[in-house]
mmCIF file of C-alpha atoms in Angstrom:
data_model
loop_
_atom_site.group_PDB
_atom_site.id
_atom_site.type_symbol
_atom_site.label_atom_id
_atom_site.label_comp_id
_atom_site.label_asym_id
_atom_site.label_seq_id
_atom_site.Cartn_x
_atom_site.Cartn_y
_atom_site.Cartn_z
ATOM 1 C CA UNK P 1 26.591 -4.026 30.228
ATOM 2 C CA UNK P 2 29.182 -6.195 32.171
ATOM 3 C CA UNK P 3 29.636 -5.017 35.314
ATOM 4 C CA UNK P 4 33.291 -4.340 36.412
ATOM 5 C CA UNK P 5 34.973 -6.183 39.833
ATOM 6 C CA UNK P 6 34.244 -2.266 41.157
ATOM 7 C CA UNK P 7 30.790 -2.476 40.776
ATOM 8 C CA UNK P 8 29.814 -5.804 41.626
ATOM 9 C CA UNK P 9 31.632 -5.168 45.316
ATOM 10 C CA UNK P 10 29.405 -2.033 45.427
ATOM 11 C CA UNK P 11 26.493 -3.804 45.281
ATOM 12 C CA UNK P 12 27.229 -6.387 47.499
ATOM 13 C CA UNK P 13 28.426 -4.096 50.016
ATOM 14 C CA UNK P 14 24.490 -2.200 49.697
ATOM 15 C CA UNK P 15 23.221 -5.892 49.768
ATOM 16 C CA UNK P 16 25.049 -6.712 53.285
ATOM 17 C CA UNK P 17 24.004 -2.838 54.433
ATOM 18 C CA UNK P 18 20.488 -3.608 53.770
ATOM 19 C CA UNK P 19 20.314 -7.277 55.103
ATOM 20 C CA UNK P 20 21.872 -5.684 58.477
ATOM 21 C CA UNK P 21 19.293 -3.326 58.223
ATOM 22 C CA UNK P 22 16.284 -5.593 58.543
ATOM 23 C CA UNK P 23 18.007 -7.997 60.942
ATOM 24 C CA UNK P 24 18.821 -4.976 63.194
ATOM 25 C CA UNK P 25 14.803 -3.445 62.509
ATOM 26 C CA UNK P 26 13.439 -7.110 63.313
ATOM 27 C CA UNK P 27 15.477 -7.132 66.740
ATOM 28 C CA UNK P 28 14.253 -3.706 67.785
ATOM 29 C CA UNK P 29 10.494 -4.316 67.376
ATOM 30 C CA UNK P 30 10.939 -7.889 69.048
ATOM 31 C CA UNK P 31 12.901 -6.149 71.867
ATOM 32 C CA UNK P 32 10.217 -3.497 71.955
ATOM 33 C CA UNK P 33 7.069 -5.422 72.088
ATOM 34 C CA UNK P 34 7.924 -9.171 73.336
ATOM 35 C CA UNK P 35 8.332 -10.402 76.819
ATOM 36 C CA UNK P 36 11.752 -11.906 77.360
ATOM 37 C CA UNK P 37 10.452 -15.399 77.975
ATOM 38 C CA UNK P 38 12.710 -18.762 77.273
ATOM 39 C CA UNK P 39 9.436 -20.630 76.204
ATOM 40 C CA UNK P 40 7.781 -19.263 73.378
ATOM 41 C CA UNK P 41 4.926 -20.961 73.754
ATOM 42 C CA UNK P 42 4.281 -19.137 76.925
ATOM 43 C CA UNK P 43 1.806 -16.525 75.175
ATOM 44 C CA UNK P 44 -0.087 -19.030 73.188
ATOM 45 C CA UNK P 45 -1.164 -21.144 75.880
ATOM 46 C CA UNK P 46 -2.422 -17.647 77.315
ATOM 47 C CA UNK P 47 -4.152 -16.771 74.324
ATOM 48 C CA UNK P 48 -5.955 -19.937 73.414
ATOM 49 C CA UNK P 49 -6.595 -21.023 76.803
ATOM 50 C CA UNK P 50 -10.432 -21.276 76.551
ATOM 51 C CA UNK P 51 -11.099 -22.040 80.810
ATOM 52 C CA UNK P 52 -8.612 -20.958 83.434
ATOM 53 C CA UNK P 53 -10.732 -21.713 86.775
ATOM 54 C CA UNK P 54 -9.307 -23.398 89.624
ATOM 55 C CA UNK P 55 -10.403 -26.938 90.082
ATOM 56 C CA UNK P 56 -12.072 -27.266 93.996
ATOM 57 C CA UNK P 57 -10.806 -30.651 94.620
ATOM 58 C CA UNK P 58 -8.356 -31.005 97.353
ATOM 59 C CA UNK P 59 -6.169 -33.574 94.938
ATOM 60 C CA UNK P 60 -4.080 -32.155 92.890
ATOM 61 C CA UNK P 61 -4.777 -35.267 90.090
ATOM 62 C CA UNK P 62 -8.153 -36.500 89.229
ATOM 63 C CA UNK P 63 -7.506 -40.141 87.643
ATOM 64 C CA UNK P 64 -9.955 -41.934 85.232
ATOM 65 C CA UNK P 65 -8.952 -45.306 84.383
ATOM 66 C CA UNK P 66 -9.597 -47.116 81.275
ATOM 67 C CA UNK P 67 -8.634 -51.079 82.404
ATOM 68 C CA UNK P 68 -10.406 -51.369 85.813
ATOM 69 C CA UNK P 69 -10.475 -49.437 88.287
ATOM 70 C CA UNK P 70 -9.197 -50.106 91.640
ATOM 71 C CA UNK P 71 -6.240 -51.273 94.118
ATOM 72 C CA UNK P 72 -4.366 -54.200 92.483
ATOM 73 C CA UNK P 73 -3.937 -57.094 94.676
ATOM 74 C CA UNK P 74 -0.335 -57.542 95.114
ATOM 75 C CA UNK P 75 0.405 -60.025 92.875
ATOM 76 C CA UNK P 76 -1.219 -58.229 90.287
ATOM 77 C CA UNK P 77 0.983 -55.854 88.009
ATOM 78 C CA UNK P 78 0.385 -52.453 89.526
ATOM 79 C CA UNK P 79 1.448 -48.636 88.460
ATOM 80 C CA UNK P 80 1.516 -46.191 91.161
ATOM 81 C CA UNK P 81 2.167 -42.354 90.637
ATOM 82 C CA UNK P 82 3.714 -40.088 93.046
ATOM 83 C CA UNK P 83 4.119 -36.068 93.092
ATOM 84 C CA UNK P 84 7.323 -34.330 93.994
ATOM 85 C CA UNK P 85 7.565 -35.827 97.450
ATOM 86 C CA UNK P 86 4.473 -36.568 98.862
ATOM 87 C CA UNK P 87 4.331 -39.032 101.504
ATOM 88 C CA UNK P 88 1.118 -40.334 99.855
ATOM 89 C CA UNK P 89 0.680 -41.473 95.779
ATOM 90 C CA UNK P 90 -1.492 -39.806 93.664
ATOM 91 C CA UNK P 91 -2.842 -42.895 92.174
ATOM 92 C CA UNK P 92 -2.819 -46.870 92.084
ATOM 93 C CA UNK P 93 -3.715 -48.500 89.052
ATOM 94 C CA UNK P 94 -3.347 -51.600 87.147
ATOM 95 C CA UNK P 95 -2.090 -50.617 83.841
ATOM 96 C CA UNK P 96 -2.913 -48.890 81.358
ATOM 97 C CA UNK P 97 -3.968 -45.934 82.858
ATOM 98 C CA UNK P 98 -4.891 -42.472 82.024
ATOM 99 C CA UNK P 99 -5.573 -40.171 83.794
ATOM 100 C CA UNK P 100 -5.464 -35.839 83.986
ATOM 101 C CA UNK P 101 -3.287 -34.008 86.357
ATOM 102 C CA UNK P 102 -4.608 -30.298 87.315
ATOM 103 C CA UNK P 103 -1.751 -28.211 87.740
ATOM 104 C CA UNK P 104 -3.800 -25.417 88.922
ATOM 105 C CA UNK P 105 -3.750 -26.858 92.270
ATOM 106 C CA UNK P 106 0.415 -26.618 91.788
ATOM 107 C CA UNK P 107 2.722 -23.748 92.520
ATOM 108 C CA UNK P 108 4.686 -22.489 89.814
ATOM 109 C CA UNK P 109 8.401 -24.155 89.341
ATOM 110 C CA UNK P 110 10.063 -27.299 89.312
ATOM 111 C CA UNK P 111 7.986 -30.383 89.715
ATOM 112 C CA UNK P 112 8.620 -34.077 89.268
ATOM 113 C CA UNK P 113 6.280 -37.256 88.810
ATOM 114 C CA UNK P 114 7.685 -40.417 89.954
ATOM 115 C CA UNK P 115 6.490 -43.635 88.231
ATOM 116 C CA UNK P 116 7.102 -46.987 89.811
ATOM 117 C CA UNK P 117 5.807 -50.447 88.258
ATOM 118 C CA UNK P 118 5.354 -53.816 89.175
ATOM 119 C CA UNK P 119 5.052 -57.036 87.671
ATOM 120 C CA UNK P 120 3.623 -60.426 88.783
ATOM 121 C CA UNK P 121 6.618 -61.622 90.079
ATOM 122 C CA UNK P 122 7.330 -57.860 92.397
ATOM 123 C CA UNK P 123 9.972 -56.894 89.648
ATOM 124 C CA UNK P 124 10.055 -52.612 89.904
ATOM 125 C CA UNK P 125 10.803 -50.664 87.006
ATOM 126 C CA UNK P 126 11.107 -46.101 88.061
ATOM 127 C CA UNK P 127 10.922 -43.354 86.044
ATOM 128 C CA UNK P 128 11.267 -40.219 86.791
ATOM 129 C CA UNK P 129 9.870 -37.393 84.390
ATOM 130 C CA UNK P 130 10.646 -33.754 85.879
ATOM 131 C CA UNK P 131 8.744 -30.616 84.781
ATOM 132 C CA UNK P 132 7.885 -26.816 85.203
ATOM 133 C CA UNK P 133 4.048 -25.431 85.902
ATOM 134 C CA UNK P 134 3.806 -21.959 84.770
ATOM 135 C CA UNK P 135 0.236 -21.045 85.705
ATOM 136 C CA UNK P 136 1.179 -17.638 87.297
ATOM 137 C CA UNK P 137 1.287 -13.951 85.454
ATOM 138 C CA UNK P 138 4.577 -14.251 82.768
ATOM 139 C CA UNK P 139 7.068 -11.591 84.217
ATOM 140 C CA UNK P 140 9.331 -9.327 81.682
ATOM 141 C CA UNK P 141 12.482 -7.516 83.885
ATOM 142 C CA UNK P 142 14.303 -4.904 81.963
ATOM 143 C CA UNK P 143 17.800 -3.268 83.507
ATOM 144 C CA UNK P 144 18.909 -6.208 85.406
ATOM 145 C CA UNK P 145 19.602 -9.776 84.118
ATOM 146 C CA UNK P 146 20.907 -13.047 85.589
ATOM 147 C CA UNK P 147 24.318 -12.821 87.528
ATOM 148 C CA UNK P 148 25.296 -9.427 86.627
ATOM 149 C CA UNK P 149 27.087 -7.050 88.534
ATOM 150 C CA UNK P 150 25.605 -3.845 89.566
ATOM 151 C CA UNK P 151 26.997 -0.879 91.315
ATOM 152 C CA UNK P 152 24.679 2.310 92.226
ATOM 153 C CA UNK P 153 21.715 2.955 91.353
ATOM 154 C CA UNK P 154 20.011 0.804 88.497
ATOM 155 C CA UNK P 155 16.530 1.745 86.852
ATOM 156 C CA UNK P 156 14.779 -1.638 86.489
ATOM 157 C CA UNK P 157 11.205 -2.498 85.075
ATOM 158 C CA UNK P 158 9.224 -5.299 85.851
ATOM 159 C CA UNK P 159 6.439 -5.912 83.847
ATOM 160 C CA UNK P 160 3.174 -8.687 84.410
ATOM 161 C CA UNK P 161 0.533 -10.598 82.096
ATOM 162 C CA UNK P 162 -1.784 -12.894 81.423
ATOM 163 C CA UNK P 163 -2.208 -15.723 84.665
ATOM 164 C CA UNK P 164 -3.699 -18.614 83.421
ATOM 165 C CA UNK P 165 -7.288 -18.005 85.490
ATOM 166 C CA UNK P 166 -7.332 -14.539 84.663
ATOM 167 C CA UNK P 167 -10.653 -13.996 82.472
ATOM 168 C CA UNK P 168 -9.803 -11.531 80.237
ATOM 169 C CA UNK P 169 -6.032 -11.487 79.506
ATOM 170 C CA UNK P 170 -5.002 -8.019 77.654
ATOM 171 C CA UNK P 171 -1.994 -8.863 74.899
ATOM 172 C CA UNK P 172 -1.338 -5.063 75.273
ATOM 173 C CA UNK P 173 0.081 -6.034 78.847
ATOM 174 C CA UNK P 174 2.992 -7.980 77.503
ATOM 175 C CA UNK P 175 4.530 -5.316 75.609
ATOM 176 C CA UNK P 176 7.329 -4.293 77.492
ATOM 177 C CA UNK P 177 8.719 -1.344 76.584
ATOM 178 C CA UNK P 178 12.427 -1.576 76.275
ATOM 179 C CA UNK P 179 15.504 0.198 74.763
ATOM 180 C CA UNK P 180 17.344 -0.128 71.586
ATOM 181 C CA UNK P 181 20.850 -1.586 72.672
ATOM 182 C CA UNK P 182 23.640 0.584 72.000
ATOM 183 C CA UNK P 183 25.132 -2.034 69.722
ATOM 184 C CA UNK P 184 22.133 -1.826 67.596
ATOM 185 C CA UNK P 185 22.675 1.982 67.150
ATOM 186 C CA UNK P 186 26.109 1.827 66.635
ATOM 187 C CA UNK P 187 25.205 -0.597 64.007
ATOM 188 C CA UNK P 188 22.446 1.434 62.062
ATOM 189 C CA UNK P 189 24.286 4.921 61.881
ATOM 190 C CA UNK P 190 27.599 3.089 60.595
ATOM 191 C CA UNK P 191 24.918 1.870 57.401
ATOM 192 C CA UNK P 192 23.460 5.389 57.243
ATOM 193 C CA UNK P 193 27.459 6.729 57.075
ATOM 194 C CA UNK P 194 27.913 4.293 54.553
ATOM 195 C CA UNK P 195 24.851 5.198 52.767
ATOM 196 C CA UNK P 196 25.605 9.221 52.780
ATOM 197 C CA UNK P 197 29.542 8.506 51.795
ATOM 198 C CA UNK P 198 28.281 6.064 48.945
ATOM 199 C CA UNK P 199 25.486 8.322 47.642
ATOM 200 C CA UNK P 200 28.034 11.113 47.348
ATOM 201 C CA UNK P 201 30.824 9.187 45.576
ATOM 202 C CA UNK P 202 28.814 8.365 43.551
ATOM 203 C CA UNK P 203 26.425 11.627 42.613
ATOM 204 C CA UNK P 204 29.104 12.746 39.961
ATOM 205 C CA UNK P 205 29.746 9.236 38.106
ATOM 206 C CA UNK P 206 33.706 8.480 37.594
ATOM 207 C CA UNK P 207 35.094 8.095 34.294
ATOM 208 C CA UNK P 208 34.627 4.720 33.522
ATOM 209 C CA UNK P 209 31.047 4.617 34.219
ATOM 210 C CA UNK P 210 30.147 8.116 32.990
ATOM 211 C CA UNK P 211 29.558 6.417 29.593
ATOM 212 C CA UNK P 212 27.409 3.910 30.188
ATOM 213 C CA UNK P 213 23.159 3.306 30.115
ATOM 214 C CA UNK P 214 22.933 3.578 33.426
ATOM 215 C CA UNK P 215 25.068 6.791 34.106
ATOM 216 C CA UNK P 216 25.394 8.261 30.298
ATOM 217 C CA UNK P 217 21.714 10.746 30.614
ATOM 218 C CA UNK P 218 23.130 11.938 33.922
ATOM 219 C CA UNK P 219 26.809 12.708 32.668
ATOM 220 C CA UNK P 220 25.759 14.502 29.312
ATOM 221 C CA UNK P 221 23.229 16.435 31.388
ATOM 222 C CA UNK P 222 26.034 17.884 33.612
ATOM 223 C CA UNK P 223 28.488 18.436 30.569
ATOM 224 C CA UNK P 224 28.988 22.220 29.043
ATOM 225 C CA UNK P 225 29.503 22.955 25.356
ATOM 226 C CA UNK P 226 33.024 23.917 26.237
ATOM 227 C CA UNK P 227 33.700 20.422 28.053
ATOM 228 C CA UNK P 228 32.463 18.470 25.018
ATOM 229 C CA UNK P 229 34.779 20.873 22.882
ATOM 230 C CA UNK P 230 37.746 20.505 24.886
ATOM 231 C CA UNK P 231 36.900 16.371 25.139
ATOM 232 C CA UNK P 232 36.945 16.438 21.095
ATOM 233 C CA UNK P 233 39.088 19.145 20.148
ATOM 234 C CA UNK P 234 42.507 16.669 20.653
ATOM 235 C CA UNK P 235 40.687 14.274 17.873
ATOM 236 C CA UNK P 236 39.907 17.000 15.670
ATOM 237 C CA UNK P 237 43.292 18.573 15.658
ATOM 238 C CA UNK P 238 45.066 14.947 15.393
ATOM 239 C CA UNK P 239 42.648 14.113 12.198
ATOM 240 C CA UNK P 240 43.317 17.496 10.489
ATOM 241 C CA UNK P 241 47.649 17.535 11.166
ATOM 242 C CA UNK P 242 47.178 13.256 9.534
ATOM 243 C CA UNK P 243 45.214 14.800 6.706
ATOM 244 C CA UNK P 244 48.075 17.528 6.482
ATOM 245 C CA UNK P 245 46.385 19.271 3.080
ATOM 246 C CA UNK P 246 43.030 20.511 5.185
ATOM 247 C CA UNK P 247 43.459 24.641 5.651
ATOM 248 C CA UNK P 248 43.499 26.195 9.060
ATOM 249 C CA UNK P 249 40.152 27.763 8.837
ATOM 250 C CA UNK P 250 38.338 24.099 8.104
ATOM 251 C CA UNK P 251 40.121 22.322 10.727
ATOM 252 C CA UNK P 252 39.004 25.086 13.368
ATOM 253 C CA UNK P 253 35.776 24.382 11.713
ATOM 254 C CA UNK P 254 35.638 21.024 12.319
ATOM 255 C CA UNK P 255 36.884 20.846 15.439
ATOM 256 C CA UNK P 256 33.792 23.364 16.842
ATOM 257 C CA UNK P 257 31.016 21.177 14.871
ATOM 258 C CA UNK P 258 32.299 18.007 16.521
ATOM 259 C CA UNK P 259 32.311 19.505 20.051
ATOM 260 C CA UNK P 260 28.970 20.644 19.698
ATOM 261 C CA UNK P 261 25.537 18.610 19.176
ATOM 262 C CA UNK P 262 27.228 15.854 17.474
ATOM 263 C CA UNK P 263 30.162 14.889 20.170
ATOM 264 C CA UNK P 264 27.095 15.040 22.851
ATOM 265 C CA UNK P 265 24.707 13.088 20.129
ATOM 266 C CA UNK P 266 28.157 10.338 19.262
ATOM 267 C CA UNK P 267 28.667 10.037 23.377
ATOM 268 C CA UNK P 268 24.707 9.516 23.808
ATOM 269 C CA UNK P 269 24.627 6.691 20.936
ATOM 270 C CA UNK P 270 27.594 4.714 21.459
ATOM 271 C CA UNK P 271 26.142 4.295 25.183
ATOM 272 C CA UNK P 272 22.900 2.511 24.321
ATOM 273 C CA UNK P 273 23.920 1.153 21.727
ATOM 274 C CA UNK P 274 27.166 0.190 21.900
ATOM 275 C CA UNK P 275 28.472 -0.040 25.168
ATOM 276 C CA UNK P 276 26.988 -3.266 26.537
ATOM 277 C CA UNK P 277 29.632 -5.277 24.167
ATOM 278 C CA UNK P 278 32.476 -2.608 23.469
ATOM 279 C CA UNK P 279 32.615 -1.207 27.247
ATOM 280 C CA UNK P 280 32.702 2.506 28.264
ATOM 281 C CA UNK P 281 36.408 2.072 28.076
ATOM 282 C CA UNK P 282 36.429 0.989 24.342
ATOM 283 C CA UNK P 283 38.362 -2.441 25.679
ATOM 284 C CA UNK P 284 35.758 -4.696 24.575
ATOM 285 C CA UNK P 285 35.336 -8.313 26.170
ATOM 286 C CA UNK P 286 38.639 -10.593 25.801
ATOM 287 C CA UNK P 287 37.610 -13.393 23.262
ATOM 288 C CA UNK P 288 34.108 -11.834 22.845
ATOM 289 C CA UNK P 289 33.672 -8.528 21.671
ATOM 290 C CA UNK P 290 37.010 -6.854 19.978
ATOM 291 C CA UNK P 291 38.210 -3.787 21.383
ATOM 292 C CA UNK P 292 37.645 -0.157 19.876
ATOM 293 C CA UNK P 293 40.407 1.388 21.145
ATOM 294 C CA UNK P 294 43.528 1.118 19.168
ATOM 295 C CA UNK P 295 41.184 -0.885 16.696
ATOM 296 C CA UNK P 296 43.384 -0.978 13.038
ATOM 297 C CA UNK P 297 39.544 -0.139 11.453
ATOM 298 C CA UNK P 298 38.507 2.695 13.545
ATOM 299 C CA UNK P 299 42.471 4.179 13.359
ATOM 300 C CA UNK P 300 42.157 4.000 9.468
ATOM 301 C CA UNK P 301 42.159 7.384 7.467
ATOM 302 C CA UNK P 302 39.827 5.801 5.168
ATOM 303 C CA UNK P 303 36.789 5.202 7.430
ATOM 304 C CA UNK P 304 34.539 3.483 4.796
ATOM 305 C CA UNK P 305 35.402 0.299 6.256
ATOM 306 C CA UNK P 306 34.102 1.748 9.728
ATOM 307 C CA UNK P 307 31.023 3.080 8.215
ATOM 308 C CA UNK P 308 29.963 -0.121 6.569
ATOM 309 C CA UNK P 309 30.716 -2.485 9.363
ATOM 310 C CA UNK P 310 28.193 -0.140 11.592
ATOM 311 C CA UNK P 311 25.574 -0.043 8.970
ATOM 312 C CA UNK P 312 26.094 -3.710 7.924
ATOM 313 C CA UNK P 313 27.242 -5.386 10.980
ATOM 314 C CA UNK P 314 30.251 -8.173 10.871
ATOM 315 C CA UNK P 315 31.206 -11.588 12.083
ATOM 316 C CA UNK P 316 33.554 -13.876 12.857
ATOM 317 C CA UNK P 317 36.462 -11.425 12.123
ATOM 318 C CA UNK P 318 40.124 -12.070 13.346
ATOM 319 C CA UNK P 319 41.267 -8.883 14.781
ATOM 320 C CA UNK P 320 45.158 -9.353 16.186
ATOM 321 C CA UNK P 321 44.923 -13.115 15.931
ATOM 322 C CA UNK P 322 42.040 -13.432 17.987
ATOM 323 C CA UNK P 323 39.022 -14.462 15.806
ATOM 324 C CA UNK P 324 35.592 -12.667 17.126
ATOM 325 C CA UNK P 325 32.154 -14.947 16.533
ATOM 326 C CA UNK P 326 29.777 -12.840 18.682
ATOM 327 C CA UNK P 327 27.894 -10.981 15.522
ATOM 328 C CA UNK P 328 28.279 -7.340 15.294
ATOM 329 C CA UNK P 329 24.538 -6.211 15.062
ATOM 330 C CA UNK P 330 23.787 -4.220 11.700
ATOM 331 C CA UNK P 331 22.678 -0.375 12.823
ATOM 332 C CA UNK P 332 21.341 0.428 9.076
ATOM 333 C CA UNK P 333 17.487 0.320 9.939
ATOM 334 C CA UNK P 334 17.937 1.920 13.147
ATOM 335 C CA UNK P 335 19.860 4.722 13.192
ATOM 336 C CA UNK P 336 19.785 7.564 10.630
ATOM 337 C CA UNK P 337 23.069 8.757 8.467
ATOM 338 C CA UNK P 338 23.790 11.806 11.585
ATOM 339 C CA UNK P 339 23.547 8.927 14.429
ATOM 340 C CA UNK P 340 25.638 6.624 12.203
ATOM 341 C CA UNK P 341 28.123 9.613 11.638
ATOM 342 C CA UNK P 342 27.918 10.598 15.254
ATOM 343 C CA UNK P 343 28.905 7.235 16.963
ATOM 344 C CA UNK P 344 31.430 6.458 14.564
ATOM 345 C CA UNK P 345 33.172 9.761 15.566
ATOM 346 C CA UNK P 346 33.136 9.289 19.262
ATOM 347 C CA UNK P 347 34.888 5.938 18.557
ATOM 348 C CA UNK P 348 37.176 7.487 15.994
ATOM 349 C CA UNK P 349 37.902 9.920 18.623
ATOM 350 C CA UNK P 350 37.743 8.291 22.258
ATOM 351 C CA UNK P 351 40.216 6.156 24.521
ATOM 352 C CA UNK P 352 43.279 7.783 22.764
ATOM 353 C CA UNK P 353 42.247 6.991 19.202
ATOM 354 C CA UNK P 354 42.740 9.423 16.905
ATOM 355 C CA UNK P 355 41.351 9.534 13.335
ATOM 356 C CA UNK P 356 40.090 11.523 11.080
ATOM 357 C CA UNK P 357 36.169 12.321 11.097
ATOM 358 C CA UNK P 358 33.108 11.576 9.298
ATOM 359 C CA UNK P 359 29.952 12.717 7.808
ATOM 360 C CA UNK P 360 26.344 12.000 7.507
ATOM 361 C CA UNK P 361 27.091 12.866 3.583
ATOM 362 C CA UNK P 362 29.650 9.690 3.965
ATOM 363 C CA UNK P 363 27.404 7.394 5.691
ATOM 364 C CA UNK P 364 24.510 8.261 3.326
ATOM 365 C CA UNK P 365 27.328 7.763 0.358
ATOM 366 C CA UNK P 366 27.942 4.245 1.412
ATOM 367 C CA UNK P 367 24.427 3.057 2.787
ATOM 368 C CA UNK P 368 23.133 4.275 -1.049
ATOM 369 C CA UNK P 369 25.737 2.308 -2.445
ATOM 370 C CA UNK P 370 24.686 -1.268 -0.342
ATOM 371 C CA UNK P 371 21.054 -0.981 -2.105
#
């Protein structure tokens, strides 16, 4: 079955509500359990550090050079190295060289290496390359962040973990507890509202959908005898005063047999079976599948036309100048004469139409007659 403009907004609106769900659950447990850190690499290099000892050498750079080794003569091309602003260089090489820098020996912060380089001819080419050591414990605050503006008294916690020479770092350490922002509450019982007030709308099915597959067990479930009478009666009465020659006593006779079993069985059938093309409305698809409602065939006093197009099927039909090439499915092998007579009914009776009803004797007529 097509779903309507109604029902496709409905569904995106529970798509967005559950999407905002997740983002909202995926914030809360990162909020909960991770350390508010700008480098999240942080943690790993905690976690896979395999030695964290502090190097006993006074230098804070041990150098191991792979042209040779030594002072270059001064009209040699030369590198030399310098930390932050030491008055002395860490190193004097010819290049290329390599060599390891132990940041151990560093405090934590800003640092910067200075490169300067010489050619033959005293030509100096610097470079600067600035960067942060982060051996120390990672520290989580929670209550207080950069440049805000407090007044009172403010709870804040601090939280520590893993140094990079401690031995045995715990993970559990860097889960810093933390609350769910107010936003993010705001934001989850507005879905749960929406939730509750869509749920409810839609526990009793409205009109147009109480028809369909998805809706039509539900609806005839919470239908009476006396609401299927009163929904058939109208077509009853309206079939018997066209007919004018039918007594009093066969019409109220009629009337009571359609709003029993059979209106509920006709309503049950047509929806899935029928509804998919023709619509719970009876409007059909524009260009695609014609329309039952005010349908010349299903308005006809004579319904053998009706009958045989159900049992039979039909295409390529003009109905109102529109010609029809979707193939109306034949229902002969697999529904039996009281479905048949049951369906054709509801239609015969439904979305204003109002015609005069039909048997299982008819149908069986008619379906004995095609062999």
């Amino acid at each position: 079955m097509a779903a309507g403009p109604q029902g496709v907004a409905d569904w995106l609106l529970v798509l967005v509500a559950v999407v905002v769900v997740v983002l909202v659950a995926v914030y809360a447990v990162r909020m909960l359990i991770s350390p508010r850190e700008k480098d999240p690499e942080h943690i790993k290099r905690r976690v896979l550090r395999d030695e964290a000892t502090a190097s006993p050498a006074r230098s804070a750079a041990t150098a191991s050079v792979d042209a040779v080794a030594g002072e270059a003569a001064a009209n040699e091309s030369h590198v030399i190295v310098w930390l932050d602003d030491a008055s002395e260089p860490l190193l004097r090489y010819r290049p290329p060289v390599r060599f390891e820098l132990d940041t151990s020996r560093l405090e934590d912060g800003q640092h910067r290496l200075r490169i300067e380089a010489y050619d033959s001819t005293g030509q100096r080419g610097v470079r600067t390359v600035p960067f942060v050591v982060r051996n120390g414990p990672g520290i989580a605050i929670n209550g207080i962040s950069d440049n805000d503006v407090l007044e009172g008294k403010i709870d804040v916690l601090v939280n520590s973990y893993g140094g990079a020479a401690e031995a045995h770092w715990e993970p559990s350490r860097a889960e810093t507890p933390a609350p769910v922002p107010t936003w993010a509450w705001v934001l989850f019982i507005v879905v749960v509202a929406f939730g509750v007030f869509y749920g409810v709308r839609l526990w009793n099915p409205p009109p147009e959908f109480a028809a369909t597959p998805t809706y039509g067990s539900l609806a005839l479930g919470s239908m009476t005898l006396s609401d299927l009478a009163s929904a058939a009666a109208p077509g009853a009465g309206a079939s018997q005063a066209s007919s004018g020659a039918a007594p009093a006593s066969e019409s109220a006779a009629g009337a009571a047999g359609a709003a029993g079993g059979d209106a509920a069985l006709g309503a049950s059938v047509y929806a899935n079976n029928c509804a998919a093309c023709h619509q719970a409305s009876g409007k059909g698809l524009p260009g695609v599948f014609p329309p039952l409602a005010g349908n010349a065939v299903v308005l006809d006093k004579d319904p053998a036309t009706h009958i045989e197009i159900v049992l039979h099927g039909l295409q390529g039909k003009a109905i109102d100048g529109t010609k029809y090439d979707s193939p109306m499915p034949a229902w002969a092998g697999q529904l039996d004469d009281a479905q048949i007579a049951a369906v054709i009914n509801h239609e015969r009776s439904s979305w204003g139409n109002h015609a005069p009803a039909v048997t299982a004797q008819d149908v069986a007529k008619l379906r004995a007659a095609k062999k």
